[in-house]
GROMACS .gro file of C-alpha atoms in nm:
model
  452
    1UNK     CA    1  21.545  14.801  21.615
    2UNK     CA    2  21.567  15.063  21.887
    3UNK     CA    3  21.717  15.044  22.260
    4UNK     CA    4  21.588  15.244  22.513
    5UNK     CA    5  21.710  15.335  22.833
    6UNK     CA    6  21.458  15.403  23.119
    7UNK     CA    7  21.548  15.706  23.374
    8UNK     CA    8  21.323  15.708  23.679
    9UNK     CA    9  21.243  16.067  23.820
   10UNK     CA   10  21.587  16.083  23.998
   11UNK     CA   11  21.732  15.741  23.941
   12UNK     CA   12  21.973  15.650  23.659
   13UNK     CA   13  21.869  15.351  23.590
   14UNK     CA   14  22.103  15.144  23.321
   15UNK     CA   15  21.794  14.905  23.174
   16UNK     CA   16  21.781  14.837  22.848
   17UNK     CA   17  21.461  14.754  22.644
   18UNK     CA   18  21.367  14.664  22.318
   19UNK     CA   19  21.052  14.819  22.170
   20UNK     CA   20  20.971  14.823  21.762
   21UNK     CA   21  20.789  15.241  21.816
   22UNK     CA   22  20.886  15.542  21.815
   23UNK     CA   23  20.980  15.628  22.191
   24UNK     CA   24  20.720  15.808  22.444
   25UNK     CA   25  20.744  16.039  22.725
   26UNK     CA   26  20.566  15.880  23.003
   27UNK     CA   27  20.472  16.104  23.329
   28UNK     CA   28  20.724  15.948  23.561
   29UNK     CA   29  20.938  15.799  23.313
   30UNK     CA   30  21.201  15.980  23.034
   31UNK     CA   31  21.249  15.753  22.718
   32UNK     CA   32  21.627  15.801  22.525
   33UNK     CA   33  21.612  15.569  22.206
   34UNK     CA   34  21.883  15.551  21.947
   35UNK     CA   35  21.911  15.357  21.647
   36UNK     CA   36  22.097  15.054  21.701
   37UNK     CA   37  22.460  15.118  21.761
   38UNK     CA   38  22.784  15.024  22.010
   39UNK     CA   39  22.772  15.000  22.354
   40UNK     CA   40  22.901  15.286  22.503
   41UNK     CA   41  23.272  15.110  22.666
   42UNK     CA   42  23.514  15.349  22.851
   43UNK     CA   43  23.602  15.723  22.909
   44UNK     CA   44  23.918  15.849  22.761
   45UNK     CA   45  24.055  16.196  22.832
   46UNK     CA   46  24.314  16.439  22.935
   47UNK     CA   47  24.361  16.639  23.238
   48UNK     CA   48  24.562  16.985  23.200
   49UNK     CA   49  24.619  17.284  23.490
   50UNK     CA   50  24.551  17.051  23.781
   51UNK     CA   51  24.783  17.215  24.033
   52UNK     CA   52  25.065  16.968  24.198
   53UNK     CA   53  24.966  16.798  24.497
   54UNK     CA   54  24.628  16.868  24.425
   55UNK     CA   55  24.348  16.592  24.310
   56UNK     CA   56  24.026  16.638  24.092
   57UNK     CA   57  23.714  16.330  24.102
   58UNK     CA   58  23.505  16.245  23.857
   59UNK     CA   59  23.154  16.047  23.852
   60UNK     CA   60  23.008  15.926  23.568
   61UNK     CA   61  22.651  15.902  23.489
   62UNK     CA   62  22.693  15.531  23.446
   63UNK     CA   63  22.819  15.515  23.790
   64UNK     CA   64  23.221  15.470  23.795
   65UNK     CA   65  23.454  15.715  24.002
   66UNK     CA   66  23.790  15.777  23.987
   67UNK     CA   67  24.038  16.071  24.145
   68UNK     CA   68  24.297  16.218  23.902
   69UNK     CA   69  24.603  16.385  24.088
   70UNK     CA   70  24.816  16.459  23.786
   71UNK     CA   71  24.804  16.659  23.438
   72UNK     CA   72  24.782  16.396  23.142
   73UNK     CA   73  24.606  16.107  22.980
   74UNK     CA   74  24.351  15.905  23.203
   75UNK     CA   75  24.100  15.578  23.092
   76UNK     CA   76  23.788  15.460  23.273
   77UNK     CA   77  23.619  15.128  23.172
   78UNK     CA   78  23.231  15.170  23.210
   79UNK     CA   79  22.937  14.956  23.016
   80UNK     CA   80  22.644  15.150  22.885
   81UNK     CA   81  22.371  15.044  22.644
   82UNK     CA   82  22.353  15.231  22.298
   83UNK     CA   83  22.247  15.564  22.252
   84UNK     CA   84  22.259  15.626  22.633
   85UNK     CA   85  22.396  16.015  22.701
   86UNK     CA   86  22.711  15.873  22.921
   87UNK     CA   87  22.880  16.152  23.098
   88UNK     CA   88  23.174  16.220  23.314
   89UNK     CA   89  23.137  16.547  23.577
   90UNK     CA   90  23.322  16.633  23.848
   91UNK     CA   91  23.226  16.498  24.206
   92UNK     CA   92  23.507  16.703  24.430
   93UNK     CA   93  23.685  16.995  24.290
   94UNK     CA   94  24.054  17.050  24.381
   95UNK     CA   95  24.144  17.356  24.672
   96UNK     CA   96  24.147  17.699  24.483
   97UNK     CA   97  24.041  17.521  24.179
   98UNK     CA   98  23.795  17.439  23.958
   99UNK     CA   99  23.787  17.149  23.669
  100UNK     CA  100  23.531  17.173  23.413
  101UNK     CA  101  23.514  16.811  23.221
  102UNK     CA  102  23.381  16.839  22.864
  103UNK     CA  103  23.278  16.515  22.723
  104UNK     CA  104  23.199  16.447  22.337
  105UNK     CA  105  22.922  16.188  22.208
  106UNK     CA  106  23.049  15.825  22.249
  107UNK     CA  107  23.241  15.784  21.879
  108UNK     CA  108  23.164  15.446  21.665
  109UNK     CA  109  23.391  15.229  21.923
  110UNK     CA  110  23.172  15.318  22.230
  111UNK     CA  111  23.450  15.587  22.367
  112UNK     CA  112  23.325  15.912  22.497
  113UNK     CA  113  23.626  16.126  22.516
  114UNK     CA  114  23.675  16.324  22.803
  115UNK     CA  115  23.858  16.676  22.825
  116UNK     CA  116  23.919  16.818  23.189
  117UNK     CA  117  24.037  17.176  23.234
  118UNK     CA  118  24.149  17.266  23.588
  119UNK     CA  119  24.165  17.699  23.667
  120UNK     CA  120  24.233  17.892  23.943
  121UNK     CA  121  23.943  18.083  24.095
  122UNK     CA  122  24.006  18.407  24.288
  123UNK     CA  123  23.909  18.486  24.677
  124UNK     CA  124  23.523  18.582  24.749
  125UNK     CA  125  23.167  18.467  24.752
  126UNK     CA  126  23.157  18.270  24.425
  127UNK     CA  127  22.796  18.100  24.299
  128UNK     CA  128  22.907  17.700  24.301
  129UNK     CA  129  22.778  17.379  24.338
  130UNK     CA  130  22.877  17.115  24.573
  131UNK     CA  131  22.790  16.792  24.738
  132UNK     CA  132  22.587  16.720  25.065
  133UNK     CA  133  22.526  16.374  25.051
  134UNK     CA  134  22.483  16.079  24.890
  135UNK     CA  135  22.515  16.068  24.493
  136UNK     CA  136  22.825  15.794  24.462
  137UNK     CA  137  22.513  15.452  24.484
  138UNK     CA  138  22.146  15.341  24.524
  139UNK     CA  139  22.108  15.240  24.915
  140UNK     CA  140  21.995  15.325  25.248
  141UNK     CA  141  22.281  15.344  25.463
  142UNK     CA  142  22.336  15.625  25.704
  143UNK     CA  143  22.660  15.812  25.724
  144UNK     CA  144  22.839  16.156  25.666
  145UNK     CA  145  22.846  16.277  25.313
  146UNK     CA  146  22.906  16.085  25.053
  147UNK     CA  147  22.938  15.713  25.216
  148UNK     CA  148  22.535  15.792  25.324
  149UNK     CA  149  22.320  15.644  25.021
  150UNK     CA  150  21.956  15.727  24.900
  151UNK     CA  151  21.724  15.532  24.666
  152UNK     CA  152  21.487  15.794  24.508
  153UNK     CA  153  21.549  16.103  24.737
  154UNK     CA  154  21.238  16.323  24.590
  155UNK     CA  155  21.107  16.612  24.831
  156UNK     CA  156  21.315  16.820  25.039
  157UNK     CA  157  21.281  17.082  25.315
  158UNK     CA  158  21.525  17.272  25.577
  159UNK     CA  159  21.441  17.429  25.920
  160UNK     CA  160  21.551  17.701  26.050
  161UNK     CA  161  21.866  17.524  26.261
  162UNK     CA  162  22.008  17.416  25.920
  163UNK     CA  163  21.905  17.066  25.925
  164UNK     CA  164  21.755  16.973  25.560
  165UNK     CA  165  21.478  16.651  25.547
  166UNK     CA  166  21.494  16.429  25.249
  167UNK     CA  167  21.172  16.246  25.120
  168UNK     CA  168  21.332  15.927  25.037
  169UNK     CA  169  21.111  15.789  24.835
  170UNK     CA  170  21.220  15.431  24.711
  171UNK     CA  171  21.311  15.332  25.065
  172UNK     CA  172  21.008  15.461  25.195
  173UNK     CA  173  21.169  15.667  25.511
  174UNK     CA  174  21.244  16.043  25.577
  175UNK     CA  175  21.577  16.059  25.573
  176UNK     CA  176  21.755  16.388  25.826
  177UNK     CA  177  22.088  16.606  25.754
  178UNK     CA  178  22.274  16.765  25.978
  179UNK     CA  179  22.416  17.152  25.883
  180UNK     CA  180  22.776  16.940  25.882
  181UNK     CA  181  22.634  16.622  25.613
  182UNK     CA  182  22.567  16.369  25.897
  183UNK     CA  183  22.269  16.177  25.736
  184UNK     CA  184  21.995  15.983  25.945
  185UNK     CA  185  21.709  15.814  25.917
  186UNK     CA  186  21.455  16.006  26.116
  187UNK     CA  187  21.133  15.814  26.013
  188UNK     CA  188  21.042  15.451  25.885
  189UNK     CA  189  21.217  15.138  25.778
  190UNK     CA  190  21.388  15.159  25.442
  191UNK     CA  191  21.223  14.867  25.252
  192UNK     CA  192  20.898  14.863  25.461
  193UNK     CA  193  20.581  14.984  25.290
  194UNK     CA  194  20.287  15.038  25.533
  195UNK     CA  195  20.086  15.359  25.653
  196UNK     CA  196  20.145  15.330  26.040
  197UNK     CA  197  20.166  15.609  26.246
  198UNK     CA  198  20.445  15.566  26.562
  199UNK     CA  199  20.802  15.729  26.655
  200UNK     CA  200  21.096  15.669  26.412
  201UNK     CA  201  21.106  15.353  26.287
  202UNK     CA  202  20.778  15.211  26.444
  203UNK     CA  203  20.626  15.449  26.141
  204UNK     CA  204  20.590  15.307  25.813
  205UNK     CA  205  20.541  15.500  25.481
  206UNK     CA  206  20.470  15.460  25.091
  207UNK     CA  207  20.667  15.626  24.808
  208UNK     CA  208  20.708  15.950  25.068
  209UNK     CA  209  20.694  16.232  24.784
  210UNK     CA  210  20.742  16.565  24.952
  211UNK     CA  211  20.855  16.690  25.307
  212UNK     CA  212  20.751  17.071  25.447
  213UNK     CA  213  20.860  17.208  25.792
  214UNK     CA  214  20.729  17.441  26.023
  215UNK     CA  215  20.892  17.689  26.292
  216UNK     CA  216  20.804  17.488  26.574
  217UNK     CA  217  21.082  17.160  26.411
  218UNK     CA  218  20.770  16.978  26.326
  219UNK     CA  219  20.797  16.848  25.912
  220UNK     CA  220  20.538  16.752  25.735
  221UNK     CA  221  20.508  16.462  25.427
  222UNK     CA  222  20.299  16.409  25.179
  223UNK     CA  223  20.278  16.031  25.170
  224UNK     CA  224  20.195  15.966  24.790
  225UNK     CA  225  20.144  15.598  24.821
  226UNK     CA  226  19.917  15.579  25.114
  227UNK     CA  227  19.701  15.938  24.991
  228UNK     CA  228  19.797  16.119  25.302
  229UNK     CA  229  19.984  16.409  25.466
  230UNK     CA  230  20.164  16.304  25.791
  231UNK     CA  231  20.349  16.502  26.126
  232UNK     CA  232  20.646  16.435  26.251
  233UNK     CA  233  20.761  16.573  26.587
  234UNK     CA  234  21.088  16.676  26.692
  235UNK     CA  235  21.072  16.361  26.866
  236UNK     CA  236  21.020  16.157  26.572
  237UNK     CA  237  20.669  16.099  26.664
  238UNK     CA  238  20.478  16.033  26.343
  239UNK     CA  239  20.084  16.095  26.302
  240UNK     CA  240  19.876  16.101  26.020
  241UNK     CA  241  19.697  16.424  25.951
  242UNK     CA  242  19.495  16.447  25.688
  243UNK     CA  243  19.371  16.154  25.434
  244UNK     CA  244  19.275  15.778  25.479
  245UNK     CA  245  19.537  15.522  25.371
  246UNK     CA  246  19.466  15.390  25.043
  247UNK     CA  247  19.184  15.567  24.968
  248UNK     CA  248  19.221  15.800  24.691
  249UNK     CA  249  18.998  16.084  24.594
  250UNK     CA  250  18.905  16.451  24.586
  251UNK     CA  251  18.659  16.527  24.878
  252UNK     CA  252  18.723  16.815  25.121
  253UNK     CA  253  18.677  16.712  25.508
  254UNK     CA  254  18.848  16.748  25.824
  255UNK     CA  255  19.139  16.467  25.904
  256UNK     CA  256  19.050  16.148  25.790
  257UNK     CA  257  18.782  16.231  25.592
  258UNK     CA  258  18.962  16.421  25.331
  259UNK     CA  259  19.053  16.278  25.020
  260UNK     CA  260  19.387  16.304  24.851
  261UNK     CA  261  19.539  16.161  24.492
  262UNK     CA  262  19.860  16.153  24.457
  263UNK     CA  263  19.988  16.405  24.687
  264UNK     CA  264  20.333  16.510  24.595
  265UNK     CA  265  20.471  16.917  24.642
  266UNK     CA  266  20.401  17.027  25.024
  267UNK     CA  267  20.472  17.375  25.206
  268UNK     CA  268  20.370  17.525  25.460
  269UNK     CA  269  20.304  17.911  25.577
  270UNK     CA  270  20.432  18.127  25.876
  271UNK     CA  271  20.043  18.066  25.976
  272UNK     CA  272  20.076  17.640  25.990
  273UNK     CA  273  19.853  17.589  25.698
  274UNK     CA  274  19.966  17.331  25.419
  275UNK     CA  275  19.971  17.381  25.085
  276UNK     CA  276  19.936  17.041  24.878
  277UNK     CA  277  20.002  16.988  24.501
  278UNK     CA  278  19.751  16.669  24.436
  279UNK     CA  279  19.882  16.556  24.169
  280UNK     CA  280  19.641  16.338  23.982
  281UNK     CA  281  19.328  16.548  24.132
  282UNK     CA  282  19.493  16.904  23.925
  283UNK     CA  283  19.418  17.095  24.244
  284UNK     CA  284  19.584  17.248  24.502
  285UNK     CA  285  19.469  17.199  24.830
  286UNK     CA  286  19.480  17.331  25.151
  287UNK     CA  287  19.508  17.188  25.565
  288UNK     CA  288  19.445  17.449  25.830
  289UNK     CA  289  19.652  17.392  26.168
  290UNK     CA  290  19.321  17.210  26.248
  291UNK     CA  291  19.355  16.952  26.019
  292UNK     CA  292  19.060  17.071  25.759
  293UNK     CA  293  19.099  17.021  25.409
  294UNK     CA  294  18.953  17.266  25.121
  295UNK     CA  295  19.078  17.281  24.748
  296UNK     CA  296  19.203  17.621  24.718
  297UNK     CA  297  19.235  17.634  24.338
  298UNK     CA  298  19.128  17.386  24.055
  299UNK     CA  299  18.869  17.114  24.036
  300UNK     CA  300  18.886  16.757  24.123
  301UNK     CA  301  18.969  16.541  23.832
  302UNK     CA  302  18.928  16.795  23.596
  303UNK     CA  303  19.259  16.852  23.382
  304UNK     CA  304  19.349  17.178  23.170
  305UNK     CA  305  19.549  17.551  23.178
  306UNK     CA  306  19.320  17.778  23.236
  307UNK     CA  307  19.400  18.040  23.429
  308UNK     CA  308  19.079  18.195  23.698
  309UNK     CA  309  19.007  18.218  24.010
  310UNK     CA  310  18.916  17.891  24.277
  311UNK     CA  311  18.764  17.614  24.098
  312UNK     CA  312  18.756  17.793  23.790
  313UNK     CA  313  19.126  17.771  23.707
  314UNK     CA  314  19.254  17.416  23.610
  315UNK     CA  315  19.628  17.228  23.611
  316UNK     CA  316  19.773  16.949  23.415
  317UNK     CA  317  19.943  16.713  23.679
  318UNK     CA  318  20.053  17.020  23.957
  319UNK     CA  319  20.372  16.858  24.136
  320UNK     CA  320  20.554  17.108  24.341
  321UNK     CA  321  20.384  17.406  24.598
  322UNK     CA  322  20.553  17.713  24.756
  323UNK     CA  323  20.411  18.011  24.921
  324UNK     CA  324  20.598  18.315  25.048
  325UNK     CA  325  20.513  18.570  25.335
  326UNK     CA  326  20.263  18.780  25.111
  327UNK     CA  327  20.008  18.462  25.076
  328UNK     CA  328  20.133  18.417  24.740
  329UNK     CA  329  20.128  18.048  24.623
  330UNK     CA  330  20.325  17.926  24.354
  331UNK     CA  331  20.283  17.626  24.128
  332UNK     CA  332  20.516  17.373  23.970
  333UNK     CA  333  20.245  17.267  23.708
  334UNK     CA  334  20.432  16.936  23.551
  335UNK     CA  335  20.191  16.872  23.288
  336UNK     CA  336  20.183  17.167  23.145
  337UNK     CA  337  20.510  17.264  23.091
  338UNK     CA  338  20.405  17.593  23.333
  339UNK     CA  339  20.500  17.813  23.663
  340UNK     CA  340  20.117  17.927  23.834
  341UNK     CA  341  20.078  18.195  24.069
  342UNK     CA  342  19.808  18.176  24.305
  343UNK     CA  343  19.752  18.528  24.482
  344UNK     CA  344  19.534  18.597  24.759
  345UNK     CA  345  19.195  18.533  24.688
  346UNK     CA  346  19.274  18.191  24.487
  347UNK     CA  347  19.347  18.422  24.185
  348UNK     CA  348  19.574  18.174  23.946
  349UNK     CA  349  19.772  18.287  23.636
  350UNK     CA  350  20.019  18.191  23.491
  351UNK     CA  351  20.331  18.317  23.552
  352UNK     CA  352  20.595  18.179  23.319
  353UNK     CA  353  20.659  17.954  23.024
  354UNK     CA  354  20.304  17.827  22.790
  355UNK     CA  355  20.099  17.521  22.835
  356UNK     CA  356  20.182  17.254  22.558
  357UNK     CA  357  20.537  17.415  22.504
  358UNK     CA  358  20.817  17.193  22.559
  359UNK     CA  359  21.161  17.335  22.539
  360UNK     CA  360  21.460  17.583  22.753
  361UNK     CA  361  21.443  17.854  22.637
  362UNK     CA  362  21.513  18.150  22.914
  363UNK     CA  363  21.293  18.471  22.894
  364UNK     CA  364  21.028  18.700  23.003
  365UNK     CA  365  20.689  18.536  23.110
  366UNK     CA  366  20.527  18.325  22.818
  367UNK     CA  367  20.871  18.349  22.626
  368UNK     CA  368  21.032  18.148  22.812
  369UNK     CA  369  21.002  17.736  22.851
  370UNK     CA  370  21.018  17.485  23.068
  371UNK     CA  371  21.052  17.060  23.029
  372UNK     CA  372  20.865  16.870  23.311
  373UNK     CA  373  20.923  17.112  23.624
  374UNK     CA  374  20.892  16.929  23.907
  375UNK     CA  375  20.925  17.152  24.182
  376UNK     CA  376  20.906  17.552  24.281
  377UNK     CA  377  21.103  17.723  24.564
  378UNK     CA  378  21.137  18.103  24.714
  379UNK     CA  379  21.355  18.350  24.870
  380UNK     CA  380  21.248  18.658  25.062
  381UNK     CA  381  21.369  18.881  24.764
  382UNK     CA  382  21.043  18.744  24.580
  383UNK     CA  383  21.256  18.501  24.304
  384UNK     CA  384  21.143  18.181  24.286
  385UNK     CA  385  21.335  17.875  24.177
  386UNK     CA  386  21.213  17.576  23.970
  387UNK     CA  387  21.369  17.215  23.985
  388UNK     CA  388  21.320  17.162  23.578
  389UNK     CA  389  21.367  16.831  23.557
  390UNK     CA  390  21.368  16.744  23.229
  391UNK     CA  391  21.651  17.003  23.112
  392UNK     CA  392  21.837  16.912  23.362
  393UNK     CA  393  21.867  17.248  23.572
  394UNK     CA  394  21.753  17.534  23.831
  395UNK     CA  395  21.601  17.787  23.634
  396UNK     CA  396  21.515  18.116  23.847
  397UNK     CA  397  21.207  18.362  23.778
  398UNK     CA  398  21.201  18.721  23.926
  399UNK     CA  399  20.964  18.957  24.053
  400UNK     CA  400  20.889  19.066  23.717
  401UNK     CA  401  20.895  18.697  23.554
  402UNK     CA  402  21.243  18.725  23.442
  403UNK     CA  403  21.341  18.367  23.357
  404UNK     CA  404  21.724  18.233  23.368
  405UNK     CA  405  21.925  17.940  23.382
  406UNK     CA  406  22.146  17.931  23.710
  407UNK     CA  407  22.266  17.634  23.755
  408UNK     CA  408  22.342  17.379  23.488
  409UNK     CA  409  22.305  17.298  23.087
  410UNK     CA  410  22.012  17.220  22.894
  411UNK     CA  411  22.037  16.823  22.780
  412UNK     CA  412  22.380  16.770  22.988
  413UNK     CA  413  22.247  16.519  23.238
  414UNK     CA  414  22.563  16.487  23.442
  415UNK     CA  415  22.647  16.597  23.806
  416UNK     CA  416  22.916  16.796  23.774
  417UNK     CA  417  23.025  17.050  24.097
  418UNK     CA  418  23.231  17.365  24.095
  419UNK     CA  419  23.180  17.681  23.982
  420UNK     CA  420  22.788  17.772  23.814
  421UNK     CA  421  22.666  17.678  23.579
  422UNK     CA  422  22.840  17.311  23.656
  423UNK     CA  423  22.571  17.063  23.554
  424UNK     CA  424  22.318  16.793  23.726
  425UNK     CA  425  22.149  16.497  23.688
  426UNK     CA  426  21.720  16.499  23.644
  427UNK     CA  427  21.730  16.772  23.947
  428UNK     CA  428  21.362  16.656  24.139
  429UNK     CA  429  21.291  16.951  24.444
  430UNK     CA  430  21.480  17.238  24.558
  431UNK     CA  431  21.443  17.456  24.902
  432UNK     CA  432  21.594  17.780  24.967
  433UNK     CA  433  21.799  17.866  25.287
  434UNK     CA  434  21.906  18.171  25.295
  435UNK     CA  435  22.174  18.229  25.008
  436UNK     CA  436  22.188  17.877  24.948
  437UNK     CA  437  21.952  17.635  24.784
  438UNK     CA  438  21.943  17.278  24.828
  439UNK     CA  439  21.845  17.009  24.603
  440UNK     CA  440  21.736  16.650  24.538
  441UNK     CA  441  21.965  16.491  24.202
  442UNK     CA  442  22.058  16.164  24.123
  443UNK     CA  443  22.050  15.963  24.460
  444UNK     CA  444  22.180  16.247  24.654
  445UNK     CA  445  22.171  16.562  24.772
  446UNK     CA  446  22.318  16.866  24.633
  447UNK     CA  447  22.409  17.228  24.740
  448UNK     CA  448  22.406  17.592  24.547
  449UNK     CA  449  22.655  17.786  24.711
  450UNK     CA  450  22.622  18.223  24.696
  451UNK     CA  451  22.296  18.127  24.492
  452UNK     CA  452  22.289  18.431  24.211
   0.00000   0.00000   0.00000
């Protein structure tokens, strides 16, 4: 007898299920079985260095918080089913401090223990992590910071005023931050599914997967539900630009006549052309400011690694899309386990980790691996950053295909701020702002401070 406990993309979710099989890794679903053992009950620990006057939180992966604002022993109660990797990390780090919580597996009574180390950190620009918003509960309430909730937040994008755009995908709106964590709803309904175009909440979407912006404040979505792209104005106007709702497929055309399946990754250029990851069509496509749709790399429906040039080349389930200011486009190539390079001319390699190969490994090009990346991002130094879901952190490529782990652990599925490496939850897209680099984790929204 086995339990299982099902993790959606970016949603803990605490479900138990009973299956007689070995477990399976599913394309939008992760799989933890154990052997039949305790529930996992309460966190026990100890807190040492926390400065007087000073308070440390902690979140849980199974969803209970609790502030600690003295040195010593500390209990939380919490109810998770066996074999599930419960976690405590650190939410909000004490002033001129940072805690780093250590947790053990849960022992044969269901008790994880808990050991939280609080330091001084000097003066300067130091790489950390922090909150934006959300993260605390499933919801769709607007708000500042943390009392704002998310169900699903998936895609996410920044302009050039700061303000970073959240696909928000299980309550099927586009969700708007402010550079000082005010969050609104900028488009559709939360719990309304529909494919209308109209301004703010007159527009309805479908499991919104990825959001783009362009110079001029407009953002873009790729509407994975309905197989579309849409516009939003600064006004909130929403229009549908590419695709047919509900009709899924692989044909080139202008507007409406294009055919999309499964649209998830979007950017877009200094130019105004889009760059699509269609995810179950293995291509990646692209929209010209006049709305016409061509499949720059890959073939419809056809699955595989090769690397070539145009329709030659083939992906395994592409779900995240850059491109920088040298026309280069870059892949996250989910299926395969694989970061793609597109250069000018719809020349694709591959440009780290090896189809097939499942693992963390950091390293130079083929050497190093990857587990389900989700999403690709890129600075103006020519590094690109990759949302690797699966491991549970940002991993960072150079130039030269250089691959490291910035920000958090292999297999430690926790949010946990402070000082990098720190730790996250099934991270799902990242965008880079300048030196910082936002990203989409466990129904919120996260922030890499002085990103290394």
């Amino acid at each position: 007898m086995r339990y299982c406990t099902r993790i959606p993309l970016v949603m803990l979710i605490l479900a138990a299920c009973l299956v007689s099989a070995s477990c399976d890794y599913g394309y939008d679903y992760y799989y933890a079985c154990s052997p039949c053992a305790a529930n996992v009950t309460s966190y026990m620990g100890t807190v040492s260095g926390l400065q007087p006057g000073t308070s440390v939180t902690l979140l849980a992966n199974t969803g209970e918080q609790t502030s600690l604002s003295a040195n010593g022993s500390f209990s939380v109660a919490t109810l998770a089913p066996p074999g599930f990797p419960a976690q405590l990390g650190v939410l909000f780090q004490p002033p001129g401090q940072n805690c780093v919580a250590s947790n053990s597996a849960p022992d044969a009574n269901g008790v994880v223990h808990v050991t939280v180390t609080c330091s001084a950190i000097g003066a300067g620009a130091i790489p950390s992590l922090a909150v934006v918003a959300g993260m605390l509960q499933e919801g769709a309430t607007d708000g500042s910071g943390t009392a704002a909730s998310f169900q699903g937040p998936f895609g996410i994008a920044v302009d050039g005023a700061g303000n970073v755009y959240v696909a928000d995908s299980g309550n099927n709106t586009v969700r708007a931050i402010t550079p000082s964590g005010v969050v609104s709803t900028l488009a559709g309904s939360a719990g309304v599914i529909g494919s209308a175009d109209g301004t703010g909440a007159g527009a309805s979407f479908n499991a919104p997967a990825g959001v783009a912006t362009d110079s001029a404040g407009n953002v873009y979505v790729a509407d994975t539900g309905n197989e579309t792209i849409r516009k939003i104005t600064p006004s909130g106007v929403v229009t549908t630009l590419a695709g047919s709702p509900g009709l899924a497929g692989t044909s080139d055309g202008t507007g409406s006549a294009a055919r999309f399946w499964g649209p998830i990754g979007i950017a877009a250029d200094a130019a105004g052309n889009l760059y699509v990851a269609d995810d179950y069509a293995n291509t990646i496509r692209v929209i010209t400011p006049s709305s016409m749709v061509t499949t720059l790399a890959g073939t419809g429906g056809v699955w595989g690694s090769v690397d070539g040039t145009g329709a030659a080349a083939r992906f395994n389930r592409p779900r995240g899309v850059a491109v920088d200011g040298a026309g280069n486009v870059y892949v996250a190539d989910t299926g395969n386990n694989t970061i793609r390079k597109i250069a000018p001319g719809a020349i694709v390699s591959t440009l780290a980790g090896t189809a097939g190969v499942w693992g963390s490994a950091d390293g130079a090009g083929a050497a190093a691996s990857f587990a389900r990346p989700l999403s690709v991002a890129n600075n103006a130094a020519g590094d690109v950053y990759v949302a690797d879901y699966q491991n549970s952190t940002i991993r960072k490529i150079t130039a030269s295909a250089v691959v490291t782990t910035v920000v958090g652990v292999p297999g430690r599925a926790v949010f946990s701020a402070g000082t990098l490496p720190g730790s996250l939850a099934y991270p799902a897209a990242v965008v880079v702002s300048a030196t910082s680099l936002f990203l989409t984790t466990n129904n919120g929204v996260a922030v890499v401070l002085n990103l290394p």
